[in-house]
mmCIF file of C-alpha atoms and ligand atoms in Angstrom:
data_model
loop_
_atom_site.group_PDB
_atom_site.id
_atom_site.type_symbol
_atom_site.label_atom_id
_atom_site.label_comp_id
_atom_site.label_asym_id
_atom_site.label_seq_id
_atom_site.Cartn_x
_atom_site.Cartn_y
_atom_site.Cartn_z
ATOM 1 C CA UNK A 4 113.512 94.252 77.683
ATOM 2 C CA UNK A 5 112.007 93.428 81.003
ATOM 3 C CA UNK A 6 109.770 95.934 82.766
ATOM 4 C CA UNK A 7 108.778 95.784 86.445
ATOM 5 C CA UNK A 8 106.393 98.049 88.377
ATOM 6 C CA UNK A 9 107.361 98.400 92.113
ATOM 7 C CA UNK A 10 104.925 99.628 94.842
ATOM 8 C CA UNK A 11 106.141 100.795 98.268
ATOM 9 C CA UNK A 12 103.708 101.559 101.219
ATOM 10 C CA UNK A 13 105.341 100.117 104.228
ATOM 11 C CA UNK A 14 105.657 103.384 106.225
ATOM 12 C CA UNK A 15 105.077 107.035 105.370
ATOM 13 C CA UNK A 16 105.940 107.141 101.699
ATOM 14 C CA UNK A 17 103.436 106.246 98.962
ATOM 15 C CA UNK A 18 105.566 105.241 96.079
ATOM 16 C CA UNK A 19 105.609 103.520 92.703
ATOM 17 C CA UNK A 20 108.267 103.155 89.999
ATOM 18 C CA UNK A 21 109.136 101.307 86.794
ATOM 19 C CA UNK A 22 112.561 99.929 86.084
ATOM 20 C CA UNK A 23 113.958 97.831 83.426
ATOM 21 C CA UNK A 24 116.775 95.184 83.145
ATOM 22 C CA UNK A 25 119.249 97.769 81.801
ATOM 23 C CA UNK A 26 119.164 99.286 85.353
ATOM 24 C CA UNK A 27 117.260 102.248 83.888
ATOM 25 C CA UNK A 28 114.655 103.890 86.266
ATOM 26 C CA UNK A 29 111.892 104.912 83.891
ATOM 27 C CA UNK A 30 109.858 106.557 86.521
ATOM 28 C CA UNK A 31 109.972 106.968 90.324
ATOM 29 C CA UNK A 32 107.077 108.813 91.985
ATOM 30 C CA UNK A 33 107.228 109.231 95.725
ATOM 31 C CA UNK A 34 104.575 111.075 97.756
ATOM 32 C CA UNK A 35 105.736 111.855 101.297
ATOM 33 C CA UNK A 36 103.078 111.875 103.944
ATOM 34 C CA UNK A 37 105.287 113.948 106.373
ATOM 35 C CA UNK A 38 102.806 116.793 106.505
ATOM 36 C CA UNK A 39 99.947 114.312 107.543
ATOM 37 C CA UNK A 40 101.956 113.178 110.458
ATOM 38 C CA UNK A 41 103.999 116.224 111.585
ATOM 39 C CA UNK A 42 101.411 117.481 114.157
ATOM 40 C CA UNK A 43 101.778 114.038 115.937
ATOM 41 C CA UNK A 44 105.640 114.018 115.955
ATOM 42 C CA UNK A 45 105.798 110.738 114.297
ATOM 43 C CA UNK A 46 104.147 108.319 111.955
ATOM 44 C CA UNK A 47 100.465 107.372 112.882
ATOM 45 C CA UNK A 48 99.807 103.985 111.437
ATOM 46 C CA UNK A 49 96.032 104.418 110.898
ATOM 47 C CA UNK A 50 96.615 107.828 109.119
ATOM 48 C CA UNK A 51 99.292 106.302 107.065
ATOM 49 C CA UNK A 52 97.090 103.419 105.896
ATOM 50 C CA UNK A 53 94.266 105.693 104.904
ATOM 51 C CA UNK A 54 96.642 108.037 103.028
ATOM 52 C CA UNK A 55 97.978 105.158 101.062
ATOM 53 C CA UNK A 56 94.603 104.037 100.127
ATOM 54 C CA UNK A 57 93.733 107.602 98.817
ATOM 55 C CA UNK A 58 97.032 108.296 97.040
ATOM 56 C CA UNK A 59 98.198 104.849 95.686
ATOM 57 C CA UNK A 60 96.196 104.486 92.563
ATOM 58 C CA UNK A 61 97.030 107.978 91.117
ATOM 59 C CA UNK A 62 100.691 107.433 91.959
ATOM 60 C CA UNK A 63 100.748 104.109 90.122
ATOM 61 C CA UNK A 64 98.991 105.757 87.079
ATOM 62 C CA UNK A 65 101.623 108.535 87.185
ATOM 63 C CA UNK A 66 104.537 106.115 87.504
ATOM 64 C CA UNK A 67 103.181 104.172 84.394
ATOM 65 C CA UNK A 68 102.492 107.363 82.472
ATOM 66 C CA UNK A 69 106.009 108.811 83.224
ATOM 67 C CA UNK A 70 107.509 105.421 82.133
ATOM 68 C CA UNK A 71 105.534 105.627 78.851
ATOM 69 C CA UNK A 72 104.045 102.214 79.551
ATOM 70 C CA UNK A 73 100.780 100.409 80.028
ATOM 71 C CA UNK A 74 99.893 97.642 82.482
ATOM 72 C CA UNK A 75 100.096 95.193 79.608
ATOM 73 C CA UNK A 76 103.705 96.162 78.845
ATOM 74 C CA UNK A 77 104.907 95.134 82.296
ATOM 75 C CA UNK A 78 106.521 91.786 83.013
ATOM 76 C CA UNK A 79 105.698 91.685 86.698
ATOM 77 C CA UNK A 80 104.101 93.731 89.545
ATOM 78 C CA UNK A 81 106.129 93.877 92.773
ATOM 79 C CA UNK A 82 105.142 95.306 96.218
ATOM 80 C CA UNK A 83 106.595 95.560 99.547
ATOM 81 C CA UNK A 84 105.173 92.681 101.427
ATOM 82 C CA UNK A 85 106.695 93.546 104.776
ATOM 83 C CA UNK A 86 108.118 94.330 107.237
ATOM 84 C CA UNK A 87 106.227 97.483 108.010
ATOM 85 C CA UNK A 88 103.048 99.092 109.289
ATOM 86 C CA UNK A 89 100.684 96.400 108.368
ATOM 87 C CA UNK A 90 97.657 98.686 107.157
ATOM 88 C CA UNK A 91 99.957 100.296 104.611
ATOM 89 C CA UNK A 92 101.591 96.942 103.461
ATOM 90 C CA UNK A 93 98.070 95.550 102.951
ATOM 91 C CA UNK A 94 97.115 98.468 100.639
ATOM 92 C CA UNK A 95 100.181 97.983 98.507
ATOM 93 C CA UNK A 96 100.048 94.301 98.413
ATOM 94 C CA UNK A 97 96.200 94.214 97.473
ATOM 95 C CA UNK A 98 96.804 96.738 94.914
ATOM 96 C CA UNK A 99 99.584 94.755 93.255
ATOM 97 C CA UNK A 100 97.699 91.545 93.464
ATOM 98 C CA UNK A 101 94.611 93.170 91.873
ATOM 99 C CA UNK A 102 96.776 94.506 88.914
ATOM 100 C CA UNK A 103 98.659 91.269 88.536
ATOM 101 C CA UNK A 104 95.354 89.315 88.451
ATOM 102 C CA UNK A 105 93.755 91.673 86.011
ATOM 103 C CA UNK A 106 96.715 91.798 83.622
ATOM 104 C CA UNK A 107 97.641 88.096 84.043
ATOM 105 C CA UNK A 108 101.226 89.166 85.106
ATOM 106 C CA UNK A 109 103.316 87.608 87.975
ATOM 107 C CA UNK A 110 103.117 89.153 91.502
ATOM 108 C CA UNK A 111 106.315 89.525 93.477
ATOM 109 C CA UNK A 112 106.259 90.215 97.081
ATOM 110 C CA UNK A 113 109.404 92.043 98.327
ATOM 111 C CA UNK A 114 111.034 92.279 101.719
ATOM 112 C CA UNK A 115 111.450 96.029 102.259
ATOM 113 C CA UNK A 116 114.959 95.406 103.591
ATOM 114 C CA UNK A 117 115.876 93.491 100.491
ATOM 115 C CA UNK A 118 114.811 96.593 98.401
ATOM 116 C CA UNK A 119 117.267 98.667 100.415
ATOM 117 C CA UNK A 120 119.833 95.839 100.231
ATOM 118 C CA UNK A 121 119.781 95.462 96.399
ATOM 119 C CA UNK A 122 119.641 99.190 95.556
ATOM 120 C CA UNK A 123 123.495 99.230 95.061
ATOM 121 C CA UNK A 124 123.005 96.715 92.216
ATOM 122 C CA UNK A 125 120.461 98.908 90.503
ATOM 123 C CA UNK A 126 122.517 102.095 90.709
ATOM 124 C CA UNK A 127 126.042 100.613 90.259
ATOM 125 C CA UNK A 128 125.567 97.085 89.032
ATOM 126 C CA UNK A 129 128.056 95.637 91.626
ATOM 127 C CA UNK A 130 128.549 91.906 91.936
ATOM 128 C CA UNK A 131 127.961 89.734 95.059
ATOM 129 C CA UNK A 132 129.190 89.496 97.841
ATOM 130 C CA UNK A 133 129.222 92.845 99.417
ATOM 131 C CA UNK A 134 128.990 94.044 102.969
ATOM 132 C CA UNK A 135 125.862 96.068 103.669
ATOM 133 C CA UNK A 136 125.173 98.539 106.593
ATOM 134 C CA UNK A 137 121.468 99.028 106.639
ATOM 135 C CA UNK A 138 120.542 101.998 108.736
ATOM 136 C CA UNK A 139 116.857 103.181 108.678
ATOM 137 C CA UNK A 140 114.047 104.259 110.942
ATOM 138 C CA UNK A 141 113.312 100.683 111.982
ATOM 139 C CA UNK A 142 116.607 98.930 111.570
ATOM 140 C CA UNK A 143 120.358 99.014 112.130
ATOM 141 C CA UNK A 144 121.989 95.833 110.847
ATOM 142 C CA UNK A 145 125.145 94.699 109.224
ATOM 143 C CA UNK A 146 124.669 91.998 106.566
ATOM 144 C CA UNK A 147 126.684 90.054 104.071
ATOM 145 C CA UNK A 148 124.822 90.127 100.752
ATOM 146 C CA UNK A 149 125.789 86.862 99.084
ATOM 147 C CA UNK A 150 122.979 86.667 96.466
ATOM 148 C CA UNK A 151 119.369 87.490 95.932
ATOM 149 C CA UNK A 152 117.616 86.114 98.977
ATOM 150 C CA UNK A 153 121.004 85.174 100.545
ATOM 151 C CA UNK A 154 121.644 87.516 103.408
ATOM 152 C CA UNK A 155 123.782 86.695 106.360
ATOM 153 C CA UNK A 156 123.309 88.981 109.513
ATOM 154 C CA UNK A 157 126.554 89.808 111.157
ATOM 155 C CA UNK A 158 124.970 92.242 113.740
ATOM 156 C CA UNK A 159 121.846 94.194 114.735
ATOM 157 C CA UNK A 160 120.749 96.626 117.299
ATOM 158 C CA UNK A 161 119.952 95.497 120.689
ATOM 159 C CA UNK A 162 117.490 98.302 121.434
ATOM 160 C CA UNK A 163 116.654 101.344 119.224
ATOM 161 C CA UNK A 164 117.265 101.650 115.409
ATOM 162 C CA UNK A 165 119.701 104.342 114.361
ATOM 163 C CA UNK A 166 116.988 106.401 112.557
ATOM 164 C CA UNK A 167 114.847 106.103 115.613
ATOM 165 C CA UNK A 168 117.609 107.449 117.738
ATOM 166 C CA UNK A 169 117.891 110.478 115.321
ATOM 167 C CA UNK A 170 114.168 111.000 115.480
ATOM 168 C CA UNK A 171 113.967 110.784 119.305
ATOM 169 C CA UNK A 172 117.032 113.112 119.604
ATOM 170 C CA UNK A 173 115.432 115.627 117.346
ATOM 171 C CA UNK A 174 112.412 115.551 119.488
ATOM 172 C CA UNK A 175 114.410 116.176 122.712
ATOM 173 C CA UNK A 176 116.216 119.040 121.004
ATOM 174 C CA UNK A 177 112.917 120.548 119.713
ATOM 175 C CA UNK A 178 113.951 120.179 116.209
ATOM 176 C CA UNK A 179 110.843 118.657 114.894
ATOM 177 C CA UNK A 180 109.873 115.815 112.517
ATOM 178 C CA UNK A 181 111.357 114.119 110.613
ATOM 179 C CA UNK A 182 114.281 114.095 112.897
ATOM 180 C CA UNK A 183 117.305 112.705 110.805
ATOM 181 C CA UNK A 184 117.497 115.628 108.371
ATOM 182 C CA UNK A 185 116.663 118.251 111.191
ATOM 183 C CA UNK A 186 119.561 116.836 113.369
ATOM 184 C CA UNK A 187 121.910 116.826 110.389
ATOM 185 C CA UNK A 188 120.935 120.439 109.456
ATOM 186 C CA UNK A 189 121.348 121.769 113.029
ATOM 187 C CA UNK A 190 124.688 120.054 113.317
ATOM 188 C CA UNK A 191 126.202 121.832 110.526
ATOM 189 C CA UNK A 192 126.970 124.969 112.634
ATOM 190 C CA UNK A 193 127.464 122.985 115.807
ATOM 191 C CA UNK A 194 130.800 122.116 117.719
ATOM 192 C CA UNK A 195 130.801 118.213 118.050
ATOM 193 C CA UNK A 196 133.376 118.343 120.898
ATOM 194 C CA UNK A 197 131.552 120.732 123.357
ATOM 195 C CA UNK A 198 129.536 117.964 124.937
ATOM 196 C CA UNK A 199 130.925 114.523 125.642
ATOM 197 C CA UNK A 200 128.557 111.730 124.748
ATOM 198 C CA UNK A 201 129.001 107.971 125.228
ATOM 199 C CA UNK A 202 129.853 105.447 122.214
ATOM 200 C CA UNK A 203 127.765 102.559 123.181
ATOM 201 C CA UNK A 204 129.315 99.106 122.272
ATOM 202 C CA UNK A 205 132.424 100.858 120.792
ATOM 203 C CA UNK A 206 135.475 98.755 121.282
ATOM 204 C CA UNK A 207 133.630 95.596 121.985
ATOM 205 C CA UNK A 208 133.975 92.411 119.945
ATOM 206 C CA UNK A 209 131.146 91.641 117.544
ATOM 207 C CA UNK A 210 128.920 93.782 115.229
ATOM 208 C CA UNK A 211 125.834 94.628 117.397
ATOM 209 C CA UNK A 212 124.632 98.085 118.130
ATOM 210 C CA UNK A 213 122.936 99.936 120.954
ATOM 211 C CA UNK A 214 121.579 103.459 120.813
ATOM 212 C CA UNK A 215 119.111 103.994 123.656
ATOM 213 C CA UNK A 216 121.956 105.034 126.062
ATOM 214 C CA UNK A 217 123.123 107.591 123.602
ATOM 215 C CA UNK A 218 119.569 109.121 123.486
ATOM 216 C CA UNK A 219 119.404 109.076 127.156
ATOM 217 C CA UNK A 220 122.719 110.824 127.543
ATOM 218 C CA UNK A 221 121.472 113.657 125.205
ATOM 219 C CA UNK A 222 118.523 113.973 127.544
ATOM 220 C CA UNK A 223 120.681 114.014 130.631
ATOM 221 C CA UNK A 224 122.986 116.622 129.075
ATOM 222 C CA UNK A 225 119.973 118.781 128.269
ATOM 223 C CA UNK A 226 118.477 118.408 131.825
ATOM 224 C CA UNK A 227 121.656 119.005 133.615
ATOM 225 C CA UNK A 228 123.548 121.569 131.786
ATOM 226 C CA UNK A 229 121.173 123.594 129.698
ATOM 227 C CA UNK A 230 117.516 123.639 129.908
ATOM 228 C CA UNK A 231 117.657 126.340 127.417
ATOM 229 C CA UNK A 232 116.421 125.045 124.171
ATOM 230 C CA UNK A 233 115.961 128.537 122.802
ATOM 231 C CA UNK A 234 119.715 128.667 122.478
ATOM 232 C CA UNK A 235 120.323 127.542 118.849
ATOM 233 C CA UNK A 236 124.087 127.217 119.524
ATOM 234 C CA UNK A 237 123.308 124.594 122.227
ATOM 235 C CA UNK A 238 121.008 122.819 119.964
ATOM 236 C CA UNK A 239 123.590 122.776 117.224
ATOM 237 C CA UNK A 240 126.399 121.588 119.450
ATOM 238 C CA UNK A 241 124.296 118.745 120.973
ATOM 239 C CA UNK A 242 123.089 117.697 117.490
ATOM 240 C CA UNK A 243 126.751 117.660 116.271
ATOM 241 C CA UNK A 244 127.911 115.693 119.291
ATOM 242 C CA UNK A 245 125.170 113.142 118.744
ATOM 243 C CA UNK A 246 125.680 112.818 115.142
ATOM 244 C CA UNK A 247 129.564 112.381 115.608
ATOM 245 C CA UNK A 248 128.981 109.697 118.391
ATOM 246 C CA UNK A 249 126.592 107.896 116.008
ATOM 247 C CA UNK A 250 129.135 108.004 113.085
ATOM 248 C CA UNK A 251 131.945 106.774 115.464
ATOM 249 C CA UNK A 252 129.773 103.819 116.612
ATOM 250 C CA UNK A 253 128.681 102.904 113.091
ATOM 251 C CA UNK A 254 132.345 102.985 111.909
ATOM 252 C CA UNK A 255 133.554 100.849 114.800
ATOM 253 C CA UNK A 256 130.935 98.127 114.330
ATOM 254 C CA UNK A 257 131.336 98.154 110.496
ATOM 255 C CA UNK A 258 135.183 97.686 110.958
ATOM 256 C CA UNK A 259 134.482 94.527 112.965
ATOM 257 C CA UNK A 260 131.920 93.361 110.318
ATOM 258 C CA UNK A 261 134.523 93.850 107.590
ATOM 259 C CA UNK A 262 136.989 91.541 109.270
ATOM 260 C CA UNK A 263 134.130 88.883 109.890
ATOM 261 C CA UNK A 264 133.072 89.224 106.253
ATOM 262 C CA UNK A 265 136.609 88.963 104.890
ATOM 263 C CA UNK A 266 137.288 85.854 106.936
ATOM 264 C CA UNK A 267 134.491 84.121 104.914
ATOM 265 C CA UNK A 268 134.753 86.054 101.636
ATOM 266 C CA UNK A 269 138.337 86.969 100.609
ATOM 267 C CA UNK A 270 136.803 88.505 97.455
ATOM 268 C CA UNK A 271 134.961 91.136 99.423
ATOM 269 C CA UNK A 272 135.440 94.392 97.492
ATOM 270 C CA UNK A 273 132.573 96.866 98.440
ATOM 271 C CA UNK A 274 131.051 98.399 101.654
ATOM 272 C CA UNK A 275 127.507 99.537 100.900
ATOM 273 C CA UNK A 276 125.465 101.786 103.152
ATOM 274 C CA UNK A 277 121.595 101.928 102.547
ATOM 275 C CA UNK A 278 118.451 103.085 104.256
ATOM 276 C CA UNK A 279 117.258 106.625 105.248
ATOM 277 C CA UNK A 280 120.117 107.290 107.601
ATOM 278 C CA UNK A 281 122.476 106.633 104.648
ATOM 279 C CA UNK A 282 121.301 110.103 103.428
ATOM 280 C CA UNK A 283 123.419 111.731 106.275
ATOM 281 C CA UNK A 284 126.564 113.249 104.709
ATOM 282 C CA UNK A 285 128.560 113.120 107.997
ATOM 283 C CA UNK A 286 127.971 109.374 108.319
ATOM 284 C CA UNK A 287 128.761 108.842 104.644
ATOM 285 C CA UNK A 288 132.081 110.635 104.988
ATOM 286 C CA UNK A 289 133.027 108.626 108.053
ATOM 287 C CA UNK A 290 132.235 105.250 106.388
ATOM 288 C CA UNK A 291 133.992 106.306 103.134
ATOM 289 C CA UNK A 292 137.112 107.005 105.150
ATOM 290 C CA UNK A 293 136.920 103.609 106.899
ATOM 291 C CA UNK A 294 136.465 101.862 103.568
ATOM 292 C CA UNK A 295 139.419 103.561 102.031
ATOM 293 C CA UNK A 296 141.563 102.819 105.097
ATOM 294 C CA UNK A 297 140.813 99.021 104.562
ATOM 295 C CA UNK A 298 141.011 99.010 100.888
ATOM 296 C CA UNK A 299 137.341 98.691 99.969
ATOM 297 C CA UNK A 300 135.286 100.494 97.595
ATOM 298 C CA UNK A 301 132.457 102.544 99.253
ATOM 299 C CA UNK A 302 129.052 102.948 97.853
ATOM 300 C CA UNK A 303 126.067 104.935 99.060
ATOM 301 C CA UNK A 304 123.017 105.325 96.778
ATOM 302 C CA UNK A 305 122.003 108.741 95.736
ATOM 303 C CA UNK A 306 119.790 110.484 98.280
ATOM 304 C CA UNK A 307 116.309 109.817 96.735
ATOM 305 C CA UNK A 308 117.237 106.115 96.602
ATOM 306 C CA UNK A 309 118.448 105.959 100.188
ATOM 307 C CA UNK A 310 115.057 106.887 101.694
ATOM 308 C CA UNK A 311 111.939 104.677 100.883
ATOM 309 C CA UNK A 312 111.053 104.541 97.224
ATOM 310 C CA UNK A 313 109.373 102.362 94.621
ATOM 311 C CA UNK A 314 112.503 101.939 92.369
ATOM 312 C CA UNK A 315 114.195 99.682 94.954
ATOM 313 C CA UNK A 316 111.165 97.514 95.179
ATOM 314 C CA UNK A 317 110.758 97.257 91.385
ATOM 315 C CA UNK A 318 114.567 96.420 91.047
ATOM 316 C CA UNK A 319 114.282 93.711 93.739
ATOM 317 C CA UNK A 320 111.229 92.333 91.960
ATOM 318 C CA UNK A 321 113.150 92.269 88.660
ATOM 319 C CA UNK A 322 116.078 90.514 90.344
ATOM 320 C CA UNK A 323 113.596 87.919 91.757
ATOM 321 C CA UNK A 324 111.676 87.558 88.493
ATOM 322 C CA UNK A 325 114.913 86.778 86.589
ATOM 323 C CA UNK A 326 115.467 83.847 89.050
ATOM 324 C CA UNK A 327 111.763 82.606 88.876
ATOM 325 C CA UNK A 328 111.238 83.706 92.437
ATOM 326 C CA UNK A 329 107.614 84.916 92.040
ATOM 327 C CA UNK A 330 104.797 84.686 94.546
ATOM 328 C CA UNK A 331 101.231 83.406 94.588
ATOM 329 C CA UNK A 332 98.207 85.525 95.267
ATOM 330 C CA UNK A 333 98.058 83.732 98.611
ATOM 331 C CA UNK A 334 100.884 85.761 99.932
ATOM 332 C CA UNK A 335 100.050 87.318 103.282
ATOM 333 C CA UNK A 336 101.567 90.731 104.224
ATOM 334 C CA UNK A 337 104.180 90.326 107.008
ATOM 335 C CA UNK A 338 104.509 92.983 109.834
ATOM 336 C CA UNK A 339 107.847 91.323 110.771
ATOM 337 C CA UNK A 340 110.194 89.619 108.152
ATOM 338 C CA UNK A 341 113.809 89.264 108.971
ATOM 339 C CA UNK A 342 116.069 89.320 106.013
ATOM 340 C CA UNK A 343 118.272 86.519 107.459
ATOM 341 C CA UNK A 344 115.845 84.026 108.572
ATOM 342 C CA UNK A 345 118.464 81.980 110.189
ATOM 343 C CA UNK A 346 119.808 84.672 112.379
ATOM 344 C CA UNK A 347 118.833 84.522 116.106
ATOM 345 C CA UNK A 348 115.665 86.504 116.862
ATOM 346 C CA UNK A 349 116.694 90.213 117.270
ATOM 347 C CA UNK A 350 117.059 91.005 120.940
ATOM 348 C CA UNK A 351 115.090 94.117 121.118
ATOM 349 C CA UNK A 352 114.804 95.694 117.760
ATOM 350 C CA UNK A 353 112.493 94.870 114.994
ATOM 351 C CA UNK A 354 109.958 97.534 115.092
ATOM 352 C CA UNK A 355 107.214 97.333 112.802
ATOM 353 C CA UNK A 356 108.714 100.148 110.723
ATOM 354 C CA UNK A 357 111.628 99.278 108.290
HETATM 355 O O1 KG4 B 410 114.537 103.951 105.101
HETATM 356 P P1 KG4 B 410 113.768 105.068 105.626
HETATM 357 O O2 KG4 B 410 113.219 106.140 104.701
HETATM 358 O O3 KG4 B 410 112.420 104.551 106.177
HETATM 359 C C1 KG4 B 410 112.416 103.309 106.918
HETATM 360 O O4 KG4 B 410 112.393 102.319 106.310
HETATM 361 O O5 KG4 B 410 112.651 103.452 108.143
HETATM 362 O O6 KG4 B 410 114.430 105.655 106.847
HETATM 363 C C2 KG4 B 410 113.834 106.738 107.618
HETATM 364 C C3 KG4 B 410 114.746 107.156 108.716
HETATM 365 C C4 KG4 B 410 114.095 108.182 109.688
HETATM 366 O O7 KG4 B 410 114.460 107.700 110.944
HETATM 367 C C5 KG4 B 410 114.870 109.437 109.387
HETATM 368 O O8 KG4 B 410 114.931 110.323 110.464
HETATM 369 C C6 KG4 B 410 116.199 108.956 109.013
HETATM 370 O O9 KG4 B 410 115.928 107.800 108.119
HETATM 371 N N1 KG4 B 410 116.886 109.888 108.070
HETATM 372 C C7 KG4 B 410 118.037 110.432 108.427
HETATM 373 C C8 KG4 B 410 118.363 111.393 107.438
HETATM 374 N N2 KG4 B 410 117.404 111.400 106.448
HETATM 375 C C9 KG4 B 410 116.531 110.452 106.951
HETATM 376 N N3 KG4 B 410 118.898 110.316 109.599
HETATM 377 C C10 KG4 B 410 119.973 111.020 109.606
HETATM 378 N N4 KG4 B 410 120.337 111.944 108.716
HETATM 379 C C11 KG4 B 410 119.652 112.239 107.588
HETATM 380 N N5 KG4 B 410 119.980 113.108 106.718
HETATM 381 ZN ZN1 ZN B 411 113.217 101.803 104.398
#
């Protein structure tokens, strides 16, 4: 039995988990810092780093206790090594290195995006290759996952990440923070067809995304037609219109990616969606329909494994350990770290957040 501890501190969740090689999650402890950042309407890097420092040790102790194991039982210690808010990444990496050194265990530095990318193998044990739509607060990418460490980027956002667009739209609509769940909640009672919003990039060749125009269109609609944010129905209708436009665009770009991926991999069987925005039920439904239409299986992780967590880092660590891909204690935290190193530099995206 191989046991790996995973530590995640790249944004505003302090998380630790233990997984084993039978794909069992023995513990998965996540402390959200949402309340620390709410007053500022977004994640404040300095506050996040300090909070990770305060909470990480107790969270790691709890993850080990809930898994019923000691440091000496572990086969490796994995931590997010980037991309992310550098103060937080340093806290996680330094903690993991210290534990690895003290216990004489291998240290594995994990690309946060790889954690999201491999989650479907933890939850469902699927084989390579698969097509991944990675939608989070800092990224919006389509990737062919060909193996551990083998990711081919088919498209990315040329401006905002999709989660960022949700967060900014929520702010415009006065829905508070964090924005994604707030927009989804507001949209439940909304009429998605009352306001017409653009579908940036839809119908164009390729697999790139753009969301800043959509956010601006929400602002223009608000300024022009409404101005009355107290009207809950208006908020709900705009939230629903925004969410539908995002789902349409994601489905359109993903359809192109499926064709591109199939041209290279005739054995492609599964479309996977991962990252925080994959928690959105309307987006999941839209992608499930697309997959069914083109004869692919559709896979979205359970909600707690969509948003940031330690289990995905532990699992990626376990996959790397099995292949002997461990790191030395010289590893330096990386604020930016593209999954597909061969892909052209992202045009506008690539915020520190992942
Ligand atoms: O993957 P994640 O937890 O952190 C990053 O690595 O960025 O993703 C966070 C992002 C935020 O932008 C949040 O607003 C968005 O995911 N999100 C959602 C939902 N839940 C979280 N977006 C839309 N609908 C949701 N239900
Ligand atoms: Zn993430």
